Tab-separated table of C-alpha atoms in Angstrom:
chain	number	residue	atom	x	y	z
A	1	UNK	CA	0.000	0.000	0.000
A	2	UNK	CA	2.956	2.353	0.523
A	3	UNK	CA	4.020	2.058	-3.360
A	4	UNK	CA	2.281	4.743	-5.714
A	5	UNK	CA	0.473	3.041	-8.169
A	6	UNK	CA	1.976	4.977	-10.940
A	7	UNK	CA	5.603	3.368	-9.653
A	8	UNK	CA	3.987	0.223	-9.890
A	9	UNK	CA	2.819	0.424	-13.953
A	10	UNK	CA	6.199	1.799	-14.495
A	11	UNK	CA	7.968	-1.017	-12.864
A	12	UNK	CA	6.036	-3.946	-12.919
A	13	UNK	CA	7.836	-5.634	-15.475
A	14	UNK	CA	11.028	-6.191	-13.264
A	15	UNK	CA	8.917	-7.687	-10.787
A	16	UNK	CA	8.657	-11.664	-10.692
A	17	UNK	CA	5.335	-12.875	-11.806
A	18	UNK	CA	4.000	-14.406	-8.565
A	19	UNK	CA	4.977	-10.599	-6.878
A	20	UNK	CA	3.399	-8.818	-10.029
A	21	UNK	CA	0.179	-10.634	-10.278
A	22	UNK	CA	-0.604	-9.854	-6.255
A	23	UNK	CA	-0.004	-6.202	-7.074
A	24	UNK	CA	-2.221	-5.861	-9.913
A	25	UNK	CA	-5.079	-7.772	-7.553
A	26	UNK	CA	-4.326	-5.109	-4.414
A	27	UNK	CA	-4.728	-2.241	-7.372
A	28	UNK	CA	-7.421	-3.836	-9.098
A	29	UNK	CA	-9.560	-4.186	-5.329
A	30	UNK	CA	-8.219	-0.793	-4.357
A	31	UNK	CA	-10.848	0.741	-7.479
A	32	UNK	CA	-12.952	-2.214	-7.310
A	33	UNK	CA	-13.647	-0.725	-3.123
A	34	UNK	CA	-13.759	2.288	-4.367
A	35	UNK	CA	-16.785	1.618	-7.204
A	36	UNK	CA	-18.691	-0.635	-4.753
A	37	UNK	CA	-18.578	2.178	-2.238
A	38	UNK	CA	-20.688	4.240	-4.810
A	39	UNK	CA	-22.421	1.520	-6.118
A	40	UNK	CA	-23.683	0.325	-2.750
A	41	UNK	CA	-24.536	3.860	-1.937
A	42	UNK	CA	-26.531	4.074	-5.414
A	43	UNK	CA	-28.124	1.108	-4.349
A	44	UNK	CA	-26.618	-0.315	-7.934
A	45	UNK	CA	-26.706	-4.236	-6.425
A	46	UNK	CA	-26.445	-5.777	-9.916
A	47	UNK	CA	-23.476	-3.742	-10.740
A	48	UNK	CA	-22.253	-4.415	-6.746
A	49	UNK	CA	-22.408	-8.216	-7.420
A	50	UNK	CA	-20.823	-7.823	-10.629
A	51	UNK	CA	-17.427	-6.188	-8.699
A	52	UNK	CA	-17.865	-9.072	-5.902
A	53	UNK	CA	-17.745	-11.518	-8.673
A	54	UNK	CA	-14.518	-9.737	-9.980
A	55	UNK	CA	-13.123	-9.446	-7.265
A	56	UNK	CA	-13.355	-13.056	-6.047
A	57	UNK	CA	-12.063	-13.858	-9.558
A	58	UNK	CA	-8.584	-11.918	-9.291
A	59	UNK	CA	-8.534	-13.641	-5.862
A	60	UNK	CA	-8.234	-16.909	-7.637
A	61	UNK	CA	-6.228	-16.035	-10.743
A	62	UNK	CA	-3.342	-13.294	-8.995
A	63	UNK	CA	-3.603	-14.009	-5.778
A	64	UNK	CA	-3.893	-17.959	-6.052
A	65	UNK	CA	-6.163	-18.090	-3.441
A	66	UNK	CA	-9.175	-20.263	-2.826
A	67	UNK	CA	-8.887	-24.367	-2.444
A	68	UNK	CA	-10.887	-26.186	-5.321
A	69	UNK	CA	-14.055	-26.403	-3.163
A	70	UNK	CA	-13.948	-22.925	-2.461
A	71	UNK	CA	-13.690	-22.145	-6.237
A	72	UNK	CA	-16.722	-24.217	-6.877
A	73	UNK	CA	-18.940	-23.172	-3.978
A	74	UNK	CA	-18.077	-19.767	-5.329
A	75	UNK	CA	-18.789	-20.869	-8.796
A	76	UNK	CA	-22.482	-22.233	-7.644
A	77	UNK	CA	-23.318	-19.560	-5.350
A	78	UNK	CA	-22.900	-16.604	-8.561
A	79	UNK	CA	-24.536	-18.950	-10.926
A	80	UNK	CA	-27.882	-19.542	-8.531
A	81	UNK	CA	-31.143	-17.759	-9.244
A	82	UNK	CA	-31.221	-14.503	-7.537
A	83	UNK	CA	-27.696	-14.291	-6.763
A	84	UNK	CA	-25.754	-11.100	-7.469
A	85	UNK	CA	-22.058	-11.701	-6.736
A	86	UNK	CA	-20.670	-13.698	-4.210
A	87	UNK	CA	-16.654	-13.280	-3.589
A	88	UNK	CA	-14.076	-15.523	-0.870
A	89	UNK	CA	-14.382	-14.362	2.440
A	90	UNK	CA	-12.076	-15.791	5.740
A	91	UNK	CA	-9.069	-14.992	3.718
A	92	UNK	CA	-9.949	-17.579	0.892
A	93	UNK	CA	-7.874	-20.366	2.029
A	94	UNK	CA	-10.708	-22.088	3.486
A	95	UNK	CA	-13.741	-19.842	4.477
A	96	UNK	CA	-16.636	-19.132	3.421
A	97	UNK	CA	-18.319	-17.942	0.143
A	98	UNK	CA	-20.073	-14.381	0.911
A	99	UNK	CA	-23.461	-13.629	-1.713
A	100	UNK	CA	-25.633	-10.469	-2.157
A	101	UNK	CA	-28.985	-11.668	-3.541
A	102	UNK	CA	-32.333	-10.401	-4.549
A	103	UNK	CA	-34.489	-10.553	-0.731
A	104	UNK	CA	-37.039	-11.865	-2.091
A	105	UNK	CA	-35.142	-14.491	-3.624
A	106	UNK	CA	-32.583	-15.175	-1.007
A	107	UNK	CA	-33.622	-18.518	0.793
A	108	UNK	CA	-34.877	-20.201	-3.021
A	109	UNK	CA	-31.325	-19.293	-3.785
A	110	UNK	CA	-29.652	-21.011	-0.596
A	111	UNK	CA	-32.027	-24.304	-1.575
A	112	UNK	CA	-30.782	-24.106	-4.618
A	113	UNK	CA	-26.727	-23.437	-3.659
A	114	UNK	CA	-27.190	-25.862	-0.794
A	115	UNK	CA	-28.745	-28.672	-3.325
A	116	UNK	CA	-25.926	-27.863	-6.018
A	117	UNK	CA	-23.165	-28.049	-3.428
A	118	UNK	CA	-24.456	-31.472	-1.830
A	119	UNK	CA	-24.585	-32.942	-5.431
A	120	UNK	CA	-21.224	-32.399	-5.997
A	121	UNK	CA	-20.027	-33.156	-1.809
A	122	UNK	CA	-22.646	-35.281	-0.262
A	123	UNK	CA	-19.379	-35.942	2.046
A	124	UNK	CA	-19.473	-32.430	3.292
A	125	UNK	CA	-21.605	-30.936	5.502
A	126	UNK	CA	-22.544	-27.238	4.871
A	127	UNK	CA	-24.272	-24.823	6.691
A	128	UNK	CA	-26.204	-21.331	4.455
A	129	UNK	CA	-27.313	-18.328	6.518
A	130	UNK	CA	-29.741	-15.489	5.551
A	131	UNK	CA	-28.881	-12.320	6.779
A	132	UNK	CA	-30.403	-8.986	6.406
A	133	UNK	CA	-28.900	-5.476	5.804
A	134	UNK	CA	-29.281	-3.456	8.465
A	135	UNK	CA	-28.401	0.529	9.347
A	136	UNK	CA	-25.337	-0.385	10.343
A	137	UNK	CA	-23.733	-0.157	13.900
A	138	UNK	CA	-25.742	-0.001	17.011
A	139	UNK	CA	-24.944	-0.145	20.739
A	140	UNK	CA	-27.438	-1.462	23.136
A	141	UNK	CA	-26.192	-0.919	26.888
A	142	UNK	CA	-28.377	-2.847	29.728
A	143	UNK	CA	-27.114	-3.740	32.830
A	144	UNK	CA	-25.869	-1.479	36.158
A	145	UNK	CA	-22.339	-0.372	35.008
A	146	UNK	CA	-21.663	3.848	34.053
């Protein structure tokens, strides 16, 4: 994060693949944070989903992350009915799959991801959560201490 971006392009080429390929995927999710910031704010989900899907994409090809079961959950979970974008999240290395979907279509969509994924790992058990936006942080204090 401390090298200029404009450094980078200039010297990119002396850099060894494996070290070139990470820095293209910090630039490329520096401006892909950036657009989903005003996306999310435009309420632009489509377009949202399409930058998680991106993003989860450079994750696998620069960064190499993401185990093959990752890759497909991933794979399932942007392909279901309903489904946005869904990108790596836990680091990638074995977490969890993360999906924005249409409300009204989210828990058709987990049957659906959750029937896809069994297919293909009947060995593995899985576990699909709803969750809601909310308005963001909130502190609720009870109890008898100031």
């Amino acid at each position: 994060c401390d090298v200029p971006r404009e450094l980078f392009e200039e010297k990119k080429n002396a850099l060894t693949e494996n070290l070139r390929k990470r820095a293209t995927h910090f630039f490329a999710e520096t401006d892909r944070v950036r657009q989903g910031a005003e996306l999310w704010k435009d309420a632009k989900l489509e377009q949202f989903g399409w930058l998680m899907n991106q993003s989860c994409e450079s994750s696998i090809k620069n960064y190499e992350s993401g185990s093959e079961i990752l890759i497909q959950l991933h794979e399932i979970t942007s392909s279901a009915s309903g489904v946005y974008g869904s990108r790596f999240s836990g680091g990638g290395y074995g977490g969890c799959v993360v999906a924005l979907a249409k409300r009204d279509r989210a828990q058709s969509a987990c049957e659906e991801i959750a029937g896809r994924f069994s297919a293909i790992h009947p060995e593995l058990r899985s576990r699909i959560f709803v969750a809601e936006m909310g308005d963001g942080l909130s502190l609720l204090i009870t109890g008898g201490r100031s």
